[in-house]
């Protein structure tokens, strides 16, 4: 099976930087994704890391260390609209032998951005 | 480009009943995944369909079943509903080897 750990809540000030960590234990690991979900909304894709290192997309960056089974999402220049839940998700090879991939999500980190 | 749509938006059912939820994939996507999201939790993978065949399944009992149609739209069927089935049901479409999944707005199911 798979397990993921991420903090349940984080609070940060508008304009600041925040890092949301994710550690995972899984077999058949292919990559780590991050999704954002506003209250009452659908999850939306933020980033995907298959290889070690940092991926940058605008104000958001994501990091992966496969040897440490660890990743993080970095949000810079925080804005009020960034208040949402953030989920890390591991992409693993389905063990049914069908050759497909599936996503297993963590429980999410609720980010509150305050003025 | 049309995004992922789901119907209905909300649904109330009684324990023991059966329910069918529907999902239309984003244009060009041939893979659909279904997730159950309980309040305050992350989405849990139910199963995935590719070219009308189930090709991946999470830890859900057989009373959760699905279909995918030639136009890649999909249905999730749940039989013998239990109170714990109350949740937000999300479908997500993607390309078969794609890294990004596009989620629909979900169907909020309440079982009383």
Tab-separated table of C-alpha atoms in Angstrom:
chain	number	residue	atom	x	y	z
A	1	UNK	CA	0.000	0.000	0.000
A	2	UNK	CA	0.887	3.639	0.009
A	3	UNK	CA	1.043	6.237	2.767
A	4	UNK	CA	1.635	9.969	2.561
A	5	UNK	CA	2.221	12.466	5.344
A	6	UNK	CA	1.712	16.202	5.076
A	7	UNK	CA	0.877	18.837	7.691
A	8	UNK	CA	-2.835	19.292	8.248
A	9	UNK	CA	-2.795	23.087	8.514
A	10	UNK	CA	-0.448	25.970	7.734
A	11	UNK	CA	-0.989	29.704	8.224
A	12	UNK	CA	1.109	32.338	6.474
A	13	UNK	CA	1.056	36.067	5.853
A	14	UNK	CA	0.193	37.642	2.523
A	15	UNK	CA	3.352	38.277	0.523
A	16	UNK	CA	5.379	35.676	2.427
A	17	UNK	CA	6.755	32.305	1.329
A	18	UNK	CA	5.410	28.983	2.567
A	19	UNK	CA	6.658	25.430	2.136
A	20	UNK	CA	4.370	22.400	2.396
A	21	UNK	CA	6.220	19.141	2.945
A	22	UNK	CA	5.184	15.661	1.909
A	23	UNK	CA	6.780	12.346	2.798
A	24	UNK	CA	5.631	9.098	1.292
A	25	UNK	CA	6.026	5.349	1.521
A	26	UNK	CA	5.041	3.405	-1.541
A	27	UNK	CA	6.032	0.753	-4.008
A	28	UNK	CA	5.987	1.265	-7.756
A	29	UNK	CA	6.659	4.993	-7.372
A	30	UNK	CA	6.708	6.989	-10.601
A	31	UNK	CA	6.280	10.580	-9.507
A	32	UNK	CA	4.833	13.135	-7.119
A	33	UNK	CA	2.025	15.507	-8.023
A	34	UNK	CA	0.533	18.502	-6.262
A	35	UNK	CA	-3.089	19.614	-6.507
A	36	UNK	CA	-4.903	22.660	-5.163
A	37	UNK	CA	-8.515	22.549	-4.027
A	38	UNK	CA	-10.550	25.546	-2.920
A	39	UNK	CA	-13.485	24.946	-0.603
A	40	UNK	CA	-16.368	23.566	-2.635
A	41	UNK	CA	-14.225	23.277	-5.750
A	42	UNK	CA	-12.510	20.595	-7.775
A	43	UNK	CA	-8.832	19.707	-7.376
A	44	UNK	CA	-6.658	21.437	-9.958
A	45	UNK	CA	-3.226	20.283	-11.052
A	46	UNK	CA	-0.230	22.354	-9.953
A	47	UNK	CA	2.890	20.333	-10.693
A	48	UNK	CA	4.465	16.943	-11.254
A	49	UNK	CA	7.988	15.730	-10.402
A	50	UNK	CA	9.285	12.453	-11.746
A	51	UNK	CA	12.975	13.217	-11.255
A	52	UNK	CA	14.919	14.663	-8.338
A	53	UNK	CA	15.131	18.414	-8.250
A	54	UNK	CA	13.118	21.578	-8.407
A	55	UNK	CA	10.383	22.422	-10.916
A	56	UNK	CA	9.277	26.050	-11.104
A	57	UNK	CA	5.972	27.305	-12.460
A	58	UNK	CA	5.433	30.966	-11.759
A	59	UNK	CA	5.005	31.588	-8.035
A	60	UNK	CA	4.841	27.853	-7.332
A	61	UNK	CA	7.789	25.449	-7.195
A	62	UNK	CA	7.887	21.754	-6.368
A	63	UNK	CA	10.801	19.643	-5.239
A	64	UNK	CA	11.398	15.911	-5.141
A	65	UNK	CA	14.036	13.722	-3.537
A	66	UNK	CA	13.388	10.110	-4.501
A	67	UNK	CA	16.120	8.780	-2.203
A	68	UNK	CA	14.480	10.502	0.788
A	69	UNK	CA	10.883	9.763	-0.330
A	70	UNK	CA	10.241	13.452	0.222
A	71	UNK	CA	8.924	16.402	-1.652
A	72	UNK	CA	7.641	19.873	-1.037
A	73	UNK	CA	5.552	22.589	-2.618
A	74	UNK	CA	6.860	26.136	-2.300
A	75	UNK	CA	4.501	29.061	-2.721
A	76	UNK	CA	6.030	32.503	-3.066
A	77	UNK	CA	4.509	35.983	-2.861
A	78	UNK	CA	1.444	34.555	-1.173
A	79	UNK	CA	-1.897	36.014	-2.147
A	80	UNK	CA	-5.236	35.737	-0.360
A	81	UNK	CA	-6.540	33.607	-3.242
A	82	UNK	CA	-3.907	30.964	-2.384
A	83	UNK	CA	-5.975	30.029	0.684
A	84	UNK	CA	-6.978	26.471	-0.164
A	85	UNK	CA	-6.156	22.845	0.542
A	86	UNK	CA	-3.039	21.432	-1.082
A	87	UNK	CA	-2.655	17.725	-1.740
A	88	UNK	CA	0.428	15.758	-2.599
A	89	UNK	CA	-0.261	12.606	-4.580
A	90	UNK	CA	2.015	9.762	-5.595
A	91	UNK	CA	1.719	8.317	-9.062
A	92	UNK	CA	2.251	4.573	-8.864
A	93	UNK	CA	2.042	1.667	-11.235
A	94	UNK	CA	-1.205	-0.186	-10.659
A	95	UNK	CA	-0.412	-3.627	-9.211
A	96	UNK	CA	-3.157	-5.408	-11.147
A	97	UNK	CA	-0.791	-5.967	-14.046
A	98	UNK	CA	-2.827	-3.753	-16.364
A	99	UNK	CA	0.116	-1.423	-16.898
A	100	UNK	CA	-1.825	1.615	-15.797
A	101	UNK	CA	-1.009	4.306	-13.271
A	102	UNK	CA	-3.054	5.530	-10.361
A	103	UNK	CA	-2.849	8.482	-8.010
A	104	UNK	CA	-2.885	8.114	-4.235
A	105	UNK	CA	-3.560	11.371	-2.422
A	106	UNK	CA	-2.470	12.579	0.980
A	107	UNK	CA	-4.992	13.997	3.420
A	108	UNK	CA	-4.193	17.552	2.398
A	109	UNK	CA	-2.782	20.701	3.972
A	110	UNK	CA	-5.183	23.552	4.589
A	111	UNK	CA	-3.343	26.807	3.889
A	112	UNK	CA	-4.737	29.992	5.354
A	113	UNK	CA	-3.251	33.247	4.070
A	114	UNK	CA	-3.810	36.178	6.431
A	115	UNK	CA	-3.374	39.897	5.749
B	1	UNK	CA	-12.319	22.830	-25.348
B	2	UNK	CA	-14.984	21.469	-22.984
B	3	UNK	CA	-13.918	20.635	-19.453
B	4	UNK	CA	-14.963	17.681	-17.323
B	5	UNK	CA	-18.612	17.755	-16.323
B	6	UNK	CA	-20.497	15.656	-13.795
B	7	UNK	CA	-24.147	15.080	-13.007
B	8	UNK	CA	-26.026	15.415	-10.845
B	9	UNK	CA	-24.493	18.083	-8.615
B	10	UNK	CA	-26.180	16.857	-5.463
B	11	UNK	CA	-28.054	13.694	-4.617
B	12	UNK	CA	-29.799	12.338	-1.543
B	13	UNK	CA	-30.413	8.604	-1.275
B	14	UNK	CA	-31.582	6.184	1.376
B	15	UNK	CA	-29.461	3.378	2.780
B	16	UNK	CA	-29.803	0.243	0.647
B	17	UNK	CA	-30.665	2.095	-2.546
B	18	UNK	CA	-28.579	2.209	-5.721
B	19	UNK	CA	-27.131	5.297	-7.405
B	20	UNK	CA	-25.599	6.142	-10.787
B	21	UNK	CA	-23.311	9.124	-11.234
B	22	UNK	CA	-22.233	10.429	-14.637
B	23	UNK	CA	-19.117	12.070	-16.015
B	24	UNK	CA	-18.193	13.543	-19.369
B	25	UNK	CA	-14.474	13.618	-20.083
B	26	UNK	CA	-12.510	16.527	-21.399
B	27	UNK	CA	-12.323	16.442	-25.171
B	28	UNK	CA	-9.571	14.122	-26.412
B	29	UNK	CA	-9.059	12.315	-23.104
B	30	UNK	CA	-9.388	8.528	-23.193
B	31	UNK	CA	-8.898	7.711	-19.517
B	32	UNK	CA	-11.329	8.355	-16.671
B	33	UNK	CA	-10.659	7.882	-12.965
B	34	UNK	CA	-13.194	8.044	-10.153
B	35	UNK	CA	-12.463	9.195	-6.618
B	36	UNK	CA	-14.350	9.369	-3.338
B	37	UNK	CA	-13.585	12.355	-1.129
B	38	UNK	CA	-14.894	12.378	2.426
B	39	UNK	CA	-15.090	15.693	4.230
B	40	UNK	CA	-11.650	16.915	5.274
B	41	UNK	CA	-9.861	14.081	3.484
B	42	UNK	CA	-7.994	13.640	0.226
B	43	UNK	CA	-9.590	11.979	-2.783
B	44	UNK	CA	-9.457	8.166	-2.612
B	45	UNK	CA	-9.013	6.260	-5.857
B	46	UNK	CA	-11.959	4.014	-6.724
B	47	UNK	CA	-11.112	2.807	-10.226
B	48	UNK	CA	-9.952	3.843	-13.670
B	49	UNK	CA	-11.238	3.133	-17.162
B	50	UNK	CA	-9.301	3.189	-20.411
B	51	UNK	CA	-10.945	2.439	-23.736
B	52	UNK	CA	-14.056	1.057	-22.021
B	53	UNK	CA	-12.109	-1.395	-19.829
B	54	UNK	CA	-11.396	-1.136	-16.108
B	55	UNK	CA	-7.605	-1.075	-15.817
B	56	UNK	CA	-7.003	-0.165	-12.204
B	57	UNK	CA	-8.923	-0.374	-8.941
B	58	UNK	CA	-8.478	0.898	-5.400
B	59	UNK	CA	-9.669	-0.679	-2.161
B	60	UNK	CA	-13.386	-0.453	-2.800
B	61	UNK	CA	-15.871	-3.349	-2.646
B	62	UNK	CA	-17.517	-4.809	-5.768
B	63	UNK	CA	-20.728	-2.870	-5.112
B	64	UNK	CA	-18.804	0.043	-6.630
B	65	UNK	CA	-18.798	-0.545	-10.372
B	66	UNK	CA	-18.424	1.522	-13.488
B	67	UNK	CA	-18.712	1.855	-17.215
B	68	UNK	CA	-16.943	3.829	-19.884
B	69	UNK	CA	-18.650	4.492	-23.218
B	70	UNK	CA	-17.170	4.820	-26.719
B	71	UNK	CA	-17.254	8.618	-26.405
B	72	UNK	CA	-15.156	8.211	-23.202
B	73	UNK	CA	-17.935	9.401	-20.911
B	74	UNK	CA	-18.326	7.293	-17.791
B	75	UNK	CA	-20.683	6.148	-15.050
B	76	UNK	CA	-20.097	5.174	-11.448
B	77	UNK	CA	-22.675	2.833	-9.943
B	78	UNK	CA	-22.951	2.123	-6.251
B	79	UNK	CA	-25.294	-0.613	-5.011
B	80	UNK	CA	-26.625	-1.231	-1.515
B	81	UNK	CA	-25.726	2.251	-0.325
B	82	UNK	CA	-24.331	2.634	3.177
B	83	UNK	CA	-24.208	5.716	5.366
B	84	UNK	CA	-20.407	5.838	4.961
B	85	UNK	CA	-20.841	6.258	1.201
B	86	UNK	CA	-21.826	9.866	1.857
B	87	UNK	CA	-19.048	11.867	0.187
B	88	UNK	CA	-18.048	13.982	-2.787
B	89	UNK	CA	-17.511	11.790	-5.848
B	90	UNK	CA	-15.028	13.179	-8.324
B	91	UNK	CA	-14.184	12.019	-11.784
B	92	UNK	CA	-10.998	13.017	-13.541
B	93	UNK	CA	-10.034	12.602	-17.160
B	94	UNK	CA	-6.575	12.370	-18.642
B	95	UNK	CA	-4.542	10.959	-21.458
B	96	UNK	CA	-3.441	7.389	-20.777
B	97	UNK	CA	0.192	8.266	-20.051
B	98	UNK	CA	-0.443	11.837	-18.993
B	99	UNK	CA	0.788	13.241	-15.708
B	100	UNK	CA	-2.079	15.667	-15.228
B	101	UNK	CA	-5.631	14.765	-14.312
B	102	UNK	CA	-8.488	17.170	-14.963
B	103	UNK	CA	-11.181	16.957	-12.321
B	104	UNK	CA	-14.875	17.611	-12.646
B	105	UNK	CA	-16.786	19.617	-10.032
B	106	UNK	CA	-18.020	16.458	-8.315
B	107	UNK	CA	-21.311	15.002	-7.175
B	108	UNK	CA	-22.171	15.421	-3.504
B	109	UNK	CA	-23.917	12.216	-2.376
B	110	UNK	CA	-25.746	12.085	0.942
B	111	UNK	CA	-27.004	8.736	2.219
B	112	UNK	CA	-29.608	8.870	4.986
